[in-house]
mmCIF file of C-alpha atoms in Angstrom:
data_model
loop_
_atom_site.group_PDB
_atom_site.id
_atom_site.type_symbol
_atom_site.label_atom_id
_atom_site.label_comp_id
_atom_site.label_asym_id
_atom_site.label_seq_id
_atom_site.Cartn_x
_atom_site.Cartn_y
_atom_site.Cartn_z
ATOM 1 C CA UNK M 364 -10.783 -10.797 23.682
ATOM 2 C CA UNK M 365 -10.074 -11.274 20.404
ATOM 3 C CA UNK M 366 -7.995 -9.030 18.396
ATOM 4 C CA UNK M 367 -9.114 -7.563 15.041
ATOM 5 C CA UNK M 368 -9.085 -4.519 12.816
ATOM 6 C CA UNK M 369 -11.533 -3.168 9.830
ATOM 7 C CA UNK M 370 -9.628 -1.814 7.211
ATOM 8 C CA UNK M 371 -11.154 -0.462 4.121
ATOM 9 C CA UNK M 372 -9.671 0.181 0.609
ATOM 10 C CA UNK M 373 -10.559 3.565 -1.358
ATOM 11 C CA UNK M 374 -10.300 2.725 -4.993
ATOM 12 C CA UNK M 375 -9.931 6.242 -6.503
ATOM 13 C CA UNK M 376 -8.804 7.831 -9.734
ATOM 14 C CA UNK M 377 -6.588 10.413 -9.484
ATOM 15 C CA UNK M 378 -6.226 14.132 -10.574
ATOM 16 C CA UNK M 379 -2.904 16.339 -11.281
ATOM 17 C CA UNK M 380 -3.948 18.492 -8.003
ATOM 18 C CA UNK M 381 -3.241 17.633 -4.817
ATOM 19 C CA UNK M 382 -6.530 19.864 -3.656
ATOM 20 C CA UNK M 383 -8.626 17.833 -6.136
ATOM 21 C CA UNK M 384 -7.331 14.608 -4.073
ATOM 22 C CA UNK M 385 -7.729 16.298 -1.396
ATOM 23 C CA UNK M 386 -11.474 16.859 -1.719
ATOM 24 C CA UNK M 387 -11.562 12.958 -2.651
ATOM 25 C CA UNK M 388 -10.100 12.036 0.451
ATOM 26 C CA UNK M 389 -12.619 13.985 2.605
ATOM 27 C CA UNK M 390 -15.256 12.027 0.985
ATOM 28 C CA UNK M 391 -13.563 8.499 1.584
ATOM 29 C CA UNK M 392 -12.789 8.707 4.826
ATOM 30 C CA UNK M 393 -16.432 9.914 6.020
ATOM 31 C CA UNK M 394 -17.606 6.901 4.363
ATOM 32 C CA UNK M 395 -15.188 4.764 5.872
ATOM 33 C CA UNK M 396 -16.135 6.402 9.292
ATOM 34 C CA UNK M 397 -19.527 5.463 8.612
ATOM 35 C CA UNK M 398 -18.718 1.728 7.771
ATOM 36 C CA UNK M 399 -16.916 1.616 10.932
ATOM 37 C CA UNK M 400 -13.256 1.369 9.598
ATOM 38 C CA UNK M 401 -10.112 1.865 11.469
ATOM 39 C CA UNK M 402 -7.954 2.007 8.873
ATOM 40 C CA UNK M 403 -8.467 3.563 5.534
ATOM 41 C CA UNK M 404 -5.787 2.993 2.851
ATOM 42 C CA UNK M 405 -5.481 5.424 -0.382
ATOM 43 C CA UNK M 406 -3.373 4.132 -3.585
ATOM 44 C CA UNK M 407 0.539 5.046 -4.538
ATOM 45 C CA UNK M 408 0.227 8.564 -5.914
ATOM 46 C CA UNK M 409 -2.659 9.610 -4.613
ATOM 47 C CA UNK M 410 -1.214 13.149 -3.455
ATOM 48 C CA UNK M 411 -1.107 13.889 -7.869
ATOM 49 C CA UNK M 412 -1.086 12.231 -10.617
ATOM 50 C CA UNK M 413 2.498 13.032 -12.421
ATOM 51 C CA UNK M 414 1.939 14.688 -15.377
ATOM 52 C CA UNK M 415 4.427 13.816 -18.526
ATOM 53 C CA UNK M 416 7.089 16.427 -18.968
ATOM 54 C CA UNK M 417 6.827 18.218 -15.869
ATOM 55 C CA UNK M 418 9.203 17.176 -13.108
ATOM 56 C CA UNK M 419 7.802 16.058 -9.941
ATOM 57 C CA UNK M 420 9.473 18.764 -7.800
ATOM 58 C CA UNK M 421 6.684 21.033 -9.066
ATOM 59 C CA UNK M 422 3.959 18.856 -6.209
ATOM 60 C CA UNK M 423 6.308 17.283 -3.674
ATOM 61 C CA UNK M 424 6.358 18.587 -0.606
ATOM 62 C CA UNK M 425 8.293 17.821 2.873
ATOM 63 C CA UNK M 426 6.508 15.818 5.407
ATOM 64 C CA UNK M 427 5.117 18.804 7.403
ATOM 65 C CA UNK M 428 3.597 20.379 3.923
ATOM 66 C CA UNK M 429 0.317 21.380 3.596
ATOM 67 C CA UNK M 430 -0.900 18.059 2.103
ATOM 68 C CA UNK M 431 0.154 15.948 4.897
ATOM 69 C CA UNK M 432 -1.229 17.808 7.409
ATOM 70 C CA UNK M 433 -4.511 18.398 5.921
ATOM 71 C CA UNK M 434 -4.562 14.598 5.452
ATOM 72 C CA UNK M 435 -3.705 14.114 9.038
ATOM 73 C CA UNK M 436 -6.518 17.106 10.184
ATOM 74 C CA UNK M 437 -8.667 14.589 8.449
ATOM 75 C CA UNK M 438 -7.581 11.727 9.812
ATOM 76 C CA UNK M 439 -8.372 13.082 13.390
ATOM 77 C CA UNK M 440 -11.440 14.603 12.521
ATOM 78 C CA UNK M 441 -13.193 11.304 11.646
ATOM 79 C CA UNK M 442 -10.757 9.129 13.799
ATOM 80 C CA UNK M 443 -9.770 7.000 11.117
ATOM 81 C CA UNK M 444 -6.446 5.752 10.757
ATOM 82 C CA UNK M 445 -4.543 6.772 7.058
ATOM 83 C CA UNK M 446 -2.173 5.228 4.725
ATOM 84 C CA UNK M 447 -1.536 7.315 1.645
ATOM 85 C CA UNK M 448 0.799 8.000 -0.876
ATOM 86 C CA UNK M 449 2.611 10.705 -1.617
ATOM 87 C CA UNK M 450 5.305 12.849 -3.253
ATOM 88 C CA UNK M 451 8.175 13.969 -0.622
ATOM 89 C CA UNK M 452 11.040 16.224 -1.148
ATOM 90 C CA UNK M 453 14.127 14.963 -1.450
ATOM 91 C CA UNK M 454 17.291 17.648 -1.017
ATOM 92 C CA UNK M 455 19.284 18.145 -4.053
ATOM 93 C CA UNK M 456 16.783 17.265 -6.597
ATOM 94 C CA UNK M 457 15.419 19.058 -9.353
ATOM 95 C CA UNK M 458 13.461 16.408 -10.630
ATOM 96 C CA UNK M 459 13.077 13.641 -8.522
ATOM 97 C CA UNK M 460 10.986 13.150 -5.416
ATOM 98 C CA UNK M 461 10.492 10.115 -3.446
ATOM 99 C CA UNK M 462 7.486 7.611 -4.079
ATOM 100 C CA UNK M 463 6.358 7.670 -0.006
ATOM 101 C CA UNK M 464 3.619 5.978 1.536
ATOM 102 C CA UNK M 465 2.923 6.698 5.137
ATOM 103 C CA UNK M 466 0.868 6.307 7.771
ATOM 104 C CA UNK M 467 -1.155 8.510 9.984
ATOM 105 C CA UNK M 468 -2.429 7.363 13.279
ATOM 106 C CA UNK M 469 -6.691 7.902 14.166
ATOM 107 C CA UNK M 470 -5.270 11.025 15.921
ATOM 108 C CA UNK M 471 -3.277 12.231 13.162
ATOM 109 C CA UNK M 472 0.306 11.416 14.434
ATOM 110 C CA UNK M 473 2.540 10.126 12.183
ATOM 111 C CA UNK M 474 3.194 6.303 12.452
ATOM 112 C CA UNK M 475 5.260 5.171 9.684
ATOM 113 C CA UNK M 476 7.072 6.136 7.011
ATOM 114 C CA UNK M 477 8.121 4.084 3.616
ATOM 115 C CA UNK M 478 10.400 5.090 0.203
ATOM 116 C CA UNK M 479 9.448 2.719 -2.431
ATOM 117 C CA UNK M 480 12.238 0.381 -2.998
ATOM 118 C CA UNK M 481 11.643 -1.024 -6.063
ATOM 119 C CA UNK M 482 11.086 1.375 -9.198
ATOM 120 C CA UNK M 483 8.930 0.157 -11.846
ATOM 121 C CA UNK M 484 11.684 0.710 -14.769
ATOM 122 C CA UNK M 485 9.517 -1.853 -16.968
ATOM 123 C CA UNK M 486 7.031 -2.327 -19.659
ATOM 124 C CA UNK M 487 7.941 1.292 -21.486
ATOM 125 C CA UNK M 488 8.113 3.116 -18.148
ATOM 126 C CA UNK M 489 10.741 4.467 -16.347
ATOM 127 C CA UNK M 490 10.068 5.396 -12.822
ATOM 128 C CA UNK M 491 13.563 5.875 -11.915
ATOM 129 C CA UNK M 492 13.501 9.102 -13.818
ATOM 130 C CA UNK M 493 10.790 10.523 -11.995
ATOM 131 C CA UNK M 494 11.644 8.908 -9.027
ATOM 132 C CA UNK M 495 14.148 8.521 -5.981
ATOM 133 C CA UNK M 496 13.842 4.824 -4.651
ATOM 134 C CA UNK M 497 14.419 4.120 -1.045
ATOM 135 C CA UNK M 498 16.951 2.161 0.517
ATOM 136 C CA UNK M 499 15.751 1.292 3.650
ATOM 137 C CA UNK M 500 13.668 -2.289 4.653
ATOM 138 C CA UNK M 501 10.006 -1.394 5.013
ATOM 139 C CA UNK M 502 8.497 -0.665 7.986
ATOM 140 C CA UNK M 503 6.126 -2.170 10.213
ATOM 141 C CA UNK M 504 3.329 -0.307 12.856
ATOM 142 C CA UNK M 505 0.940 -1.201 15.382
ATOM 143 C CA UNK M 506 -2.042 -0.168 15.110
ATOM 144 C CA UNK M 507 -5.121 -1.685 17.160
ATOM 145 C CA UNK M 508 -2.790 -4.915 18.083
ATOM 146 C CA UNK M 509 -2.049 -5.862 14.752
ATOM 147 C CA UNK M 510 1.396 -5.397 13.187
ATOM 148 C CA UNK M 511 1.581 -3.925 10.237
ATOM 149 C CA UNK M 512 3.547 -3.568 7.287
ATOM 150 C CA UNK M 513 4.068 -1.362 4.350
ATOM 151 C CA UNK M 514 5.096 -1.984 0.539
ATOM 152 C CA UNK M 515 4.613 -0.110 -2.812
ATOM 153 C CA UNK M 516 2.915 -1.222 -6.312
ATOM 154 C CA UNK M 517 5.579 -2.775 -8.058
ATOM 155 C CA UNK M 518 7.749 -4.217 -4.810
ATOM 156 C CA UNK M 519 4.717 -6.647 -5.228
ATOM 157 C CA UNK M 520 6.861 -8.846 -7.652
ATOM 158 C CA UNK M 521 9.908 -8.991 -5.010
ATOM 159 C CA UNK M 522 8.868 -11.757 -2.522
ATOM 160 C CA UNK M 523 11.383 -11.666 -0.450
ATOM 161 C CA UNK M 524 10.582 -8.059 0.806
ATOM 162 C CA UNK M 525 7.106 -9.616 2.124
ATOM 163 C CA UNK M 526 9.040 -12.510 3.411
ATOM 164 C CA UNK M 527 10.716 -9.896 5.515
ATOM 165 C CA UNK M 528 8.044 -8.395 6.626
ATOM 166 C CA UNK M 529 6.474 -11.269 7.723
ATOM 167 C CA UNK M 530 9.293 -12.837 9.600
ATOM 168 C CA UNK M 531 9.889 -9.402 11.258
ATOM 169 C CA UNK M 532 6.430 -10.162 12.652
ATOM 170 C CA UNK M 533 4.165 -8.585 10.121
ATOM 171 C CA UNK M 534 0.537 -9.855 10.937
ATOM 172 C CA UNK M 535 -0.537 -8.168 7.438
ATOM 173 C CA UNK M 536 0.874 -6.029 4.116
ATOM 174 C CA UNK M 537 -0.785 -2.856 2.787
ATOM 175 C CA UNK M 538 -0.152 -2.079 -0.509
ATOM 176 C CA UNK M 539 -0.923 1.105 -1.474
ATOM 177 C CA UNK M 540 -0.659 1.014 -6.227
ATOM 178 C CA UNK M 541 -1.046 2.194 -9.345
ATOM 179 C CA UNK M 542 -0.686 -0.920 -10.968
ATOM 180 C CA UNK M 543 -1.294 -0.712 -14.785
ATOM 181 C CA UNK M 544 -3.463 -2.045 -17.547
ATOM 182 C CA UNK M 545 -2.260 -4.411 -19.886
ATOM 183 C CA UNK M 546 -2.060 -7.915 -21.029
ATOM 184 C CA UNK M 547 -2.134 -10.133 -18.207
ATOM 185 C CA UNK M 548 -1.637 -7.045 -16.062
ATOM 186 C CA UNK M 549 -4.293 -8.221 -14.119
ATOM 187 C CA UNK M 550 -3.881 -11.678 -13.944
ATOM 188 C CA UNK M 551 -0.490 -10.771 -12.270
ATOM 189 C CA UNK M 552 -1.721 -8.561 -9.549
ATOM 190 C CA UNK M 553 -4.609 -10.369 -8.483
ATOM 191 C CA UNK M 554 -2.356 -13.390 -8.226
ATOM 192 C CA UNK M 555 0.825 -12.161 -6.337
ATOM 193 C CA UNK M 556 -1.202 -10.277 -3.927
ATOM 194 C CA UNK M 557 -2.386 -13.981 -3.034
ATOM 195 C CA UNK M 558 0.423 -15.920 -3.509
ATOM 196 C CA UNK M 559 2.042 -12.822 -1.066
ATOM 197 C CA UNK M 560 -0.472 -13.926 1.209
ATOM 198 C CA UNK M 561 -0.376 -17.741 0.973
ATOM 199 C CA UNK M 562 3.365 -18.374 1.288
ATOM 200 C CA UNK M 563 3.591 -15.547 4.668
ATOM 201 C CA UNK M 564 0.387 -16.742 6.102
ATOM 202 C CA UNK M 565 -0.506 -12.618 6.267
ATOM 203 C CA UNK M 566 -2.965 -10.706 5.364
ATOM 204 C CA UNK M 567 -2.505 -8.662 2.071
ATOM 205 C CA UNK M 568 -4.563 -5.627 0.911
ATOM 206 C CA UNK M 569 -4.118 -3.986 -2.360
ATOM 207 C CA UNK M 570 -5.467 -0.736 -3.160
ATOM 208 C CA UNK M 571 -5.286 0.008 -6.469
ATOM 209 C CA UNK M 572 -6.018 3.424 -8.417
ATOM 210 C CA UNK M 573 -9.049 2.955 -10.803
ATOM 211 C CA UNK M 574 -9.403 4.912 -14.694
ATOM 212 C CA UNK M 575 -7.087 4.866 -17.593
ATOM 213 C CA UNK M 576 -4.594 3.352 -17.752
ATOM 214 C CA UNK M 577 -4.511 1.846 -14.171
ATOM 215 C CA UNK M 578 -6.266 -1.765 -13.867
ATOM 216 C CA UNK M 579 -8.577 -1.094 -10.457
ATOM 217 C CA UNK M 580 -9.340 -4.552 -9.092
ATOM 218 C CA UNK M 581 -8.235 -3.767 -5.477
ATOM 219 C CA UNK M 582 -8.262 -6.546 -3.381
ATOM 220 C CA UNK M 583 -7.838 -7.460 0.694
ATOM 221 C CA UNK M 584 -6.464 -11.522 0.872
ATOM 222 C CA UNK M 585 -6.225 -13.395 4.273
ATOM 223 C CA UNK M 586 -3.430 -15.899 5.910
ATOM 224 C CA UNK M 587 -4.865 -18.566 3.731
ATOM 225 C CA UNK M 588 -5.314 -16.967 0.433
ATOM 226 C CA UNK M 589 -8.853 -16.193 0.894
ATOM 227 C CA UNK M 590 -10.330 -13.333 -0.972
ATOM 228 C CA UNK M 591 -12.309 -11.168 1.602
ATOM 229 C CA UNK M 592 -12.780 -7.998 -0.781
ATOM 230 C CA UNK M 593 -12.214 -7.507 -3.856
ATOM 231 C CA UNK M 594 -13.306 -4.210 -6.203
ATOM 232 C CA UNK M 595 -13.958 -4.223 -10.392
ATOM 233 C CA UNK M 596 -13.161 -1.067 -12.006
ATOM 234 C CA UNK M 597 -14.513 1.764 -10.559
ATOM 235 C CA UNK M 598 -14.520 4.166 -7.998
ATOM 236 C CA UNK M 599 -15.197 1.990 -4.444
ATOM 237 C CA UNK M 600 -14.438 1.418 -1.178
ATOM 238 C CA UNK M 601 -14.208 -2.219 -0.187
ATOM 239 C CA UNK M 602 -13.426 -3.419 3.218
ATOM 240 C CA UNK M 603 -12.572 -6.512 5.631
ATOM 241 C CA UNK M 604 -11.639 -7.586 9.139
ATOM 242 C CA UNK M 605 -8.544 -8.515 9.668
ATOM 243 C CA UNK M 606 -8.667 -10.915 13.037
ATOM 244 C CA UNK M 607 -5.867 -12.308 14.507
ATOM 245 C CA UNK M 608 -7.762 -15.332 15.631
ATOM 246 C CA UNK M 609 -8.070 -16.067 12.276
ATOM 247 C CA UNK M 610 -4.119 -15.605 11.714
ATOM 248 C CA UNK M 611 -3.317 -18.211 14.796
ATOM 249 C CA UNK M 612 -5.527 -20.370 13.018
ATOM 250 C CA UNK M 613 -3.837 -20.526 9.606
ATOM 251 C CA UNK M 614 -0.457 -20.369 11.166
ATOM 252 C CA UNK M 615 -1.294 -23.356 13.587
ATOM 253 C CA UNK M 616 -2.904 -25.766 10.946
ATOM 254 C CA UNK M 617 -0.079 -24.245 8.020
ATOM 255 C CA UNK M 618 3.485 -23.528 10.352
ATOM 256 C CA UNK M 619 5.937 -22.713 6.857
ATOM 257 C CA UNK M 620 6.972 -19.246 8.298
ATOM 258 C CA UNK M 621 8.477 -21.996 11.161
ATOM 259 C CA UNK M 622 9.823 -24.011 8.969
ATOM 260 C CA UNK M 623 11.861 -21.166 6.818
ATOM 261 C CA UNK M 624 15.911 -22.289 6.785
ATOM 262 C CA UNK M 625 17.149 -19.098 7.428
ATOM 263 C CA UNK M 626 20.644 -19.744 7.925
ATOM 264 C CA UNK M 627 20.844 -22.062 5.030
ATOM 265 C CA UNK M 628 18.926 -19.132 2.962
ATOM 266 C CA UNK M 629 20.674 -16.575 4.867
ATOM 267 C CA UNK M 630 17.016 -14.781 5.411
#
């Protein structure tokens, strides 16, 4: 039998409350239910929106808050699996909290867990001041047979965090974003997401927040660089099957990950 998993994207804007995003999230995932997805991924910072001046210690909350669990009630009620991001506590902070994404099973149980490594400190922004990065590799799940791995938004540009992933025996990479407008902004995402794809032979799905000043075009890629989904600019949910027959295939007829030096590269 072969071995595959529907995964949908829910390109949303998103408000300073977490109950606003809450009520958003009810809506995606009973039409993701209804499309028959097992797997519904929301974008970085979906829990709020941070709001300039105001530290982020005023939303974040601890795993077991109120905004996890109601996104894992959710997740059970519909069966669909969750990936999400979110604002998490971190002790000692006044300011900072941690840019999480995680990932809640079709039953609601927590599966994995991920800091953003890499802060976007670019461009006129300044996450690191909002933000507490991680310092931890990513992790990687099962879910439905397929291995999967997590990364955040701007970790995008660091390939050899997917090339991690991938040799760690990643059979895909969901990346929850809010990846911003801007010259060649676009360009840039739409072409490392496949590029991220292409040179791991993994599937790569993007979800991308939507609305000023993000840049929407959320995207899922296969082993080969395919595009199976993509989104424009507004509010959608797009979706694809991830099969792993497809991934043998790829990896058969295109072997690199085989062929990586690893001691020479010391990978």
């Amino acid at each position: 039998m072969t071995t595959a998993l529907t995964i949908a994207l829910a390109q949303t804007s998103v408000s300073r409350q977490p109950q606003e995003n809450l009520q958003t999230a009810r809506n995606c995932l009973r039409q993701a239910a209804v499309q028959g997805a097992d797997l519904l991924i929301f974008p970085e910072m979906f829990m709020a929106r941070p709001q300039e001046g105001v530290p982020l210690t005023t939303v974040a909350e601890p795993l077991d808050g109120p905004f996890v669990s109601s996104m894992s009630a959710m997740a059970a009620e519909h069966g669909v699996a969750v990936v999400c991001g979110l604002w998490e506590t971190v002790p000692g902070e006044t300011r900072r909290a941690a840019n999480v994404a995680i990932t809640l099973g079709p039953d609601g149980t927590l599966l994995a867990r991920y800091n953003k490594i890499h802060l976007f400190d670019a461009l006129s922004v300044r996450e690191s001041d909002l933000m507490s990065g991680g310092q931890k590799e990513p992790p990687i799940f099962s879910l439905g047979g397929m291995q999967l791995g997590l990364a955040i938004c701007y970790d995008l540009r660091f390939p050899e965090l997917f090339r991690n992933l991938a040799i760690r025996g990643a059979d895909a990479v969901l990346l929850p974003s809010a990846w911003y407008a801007g010259p060649m902004k676009e360009e840039h995402w739409l072409t490392l997401l496949q590029a991220r794809a292409i040179e791991n032979t993994v599937y790569v799905a993007g979800a991308n927040l939507c609305g000023a000043p993000f840049s929407a075009r959320s995207a899922i890629f296969d082993p080969f660089g395919v595009m199976l989904a993509g989104a424009g600019e507004g509010e959608t949910i797009i979706s694809a099957r991830l099969d792993r027959s497809r991934l043998e295939e790829v990896r058969t007829k295109l072997p690199s990950l085989s062929h990586v030096q690893r001691d020479l590269f010391g990978i």
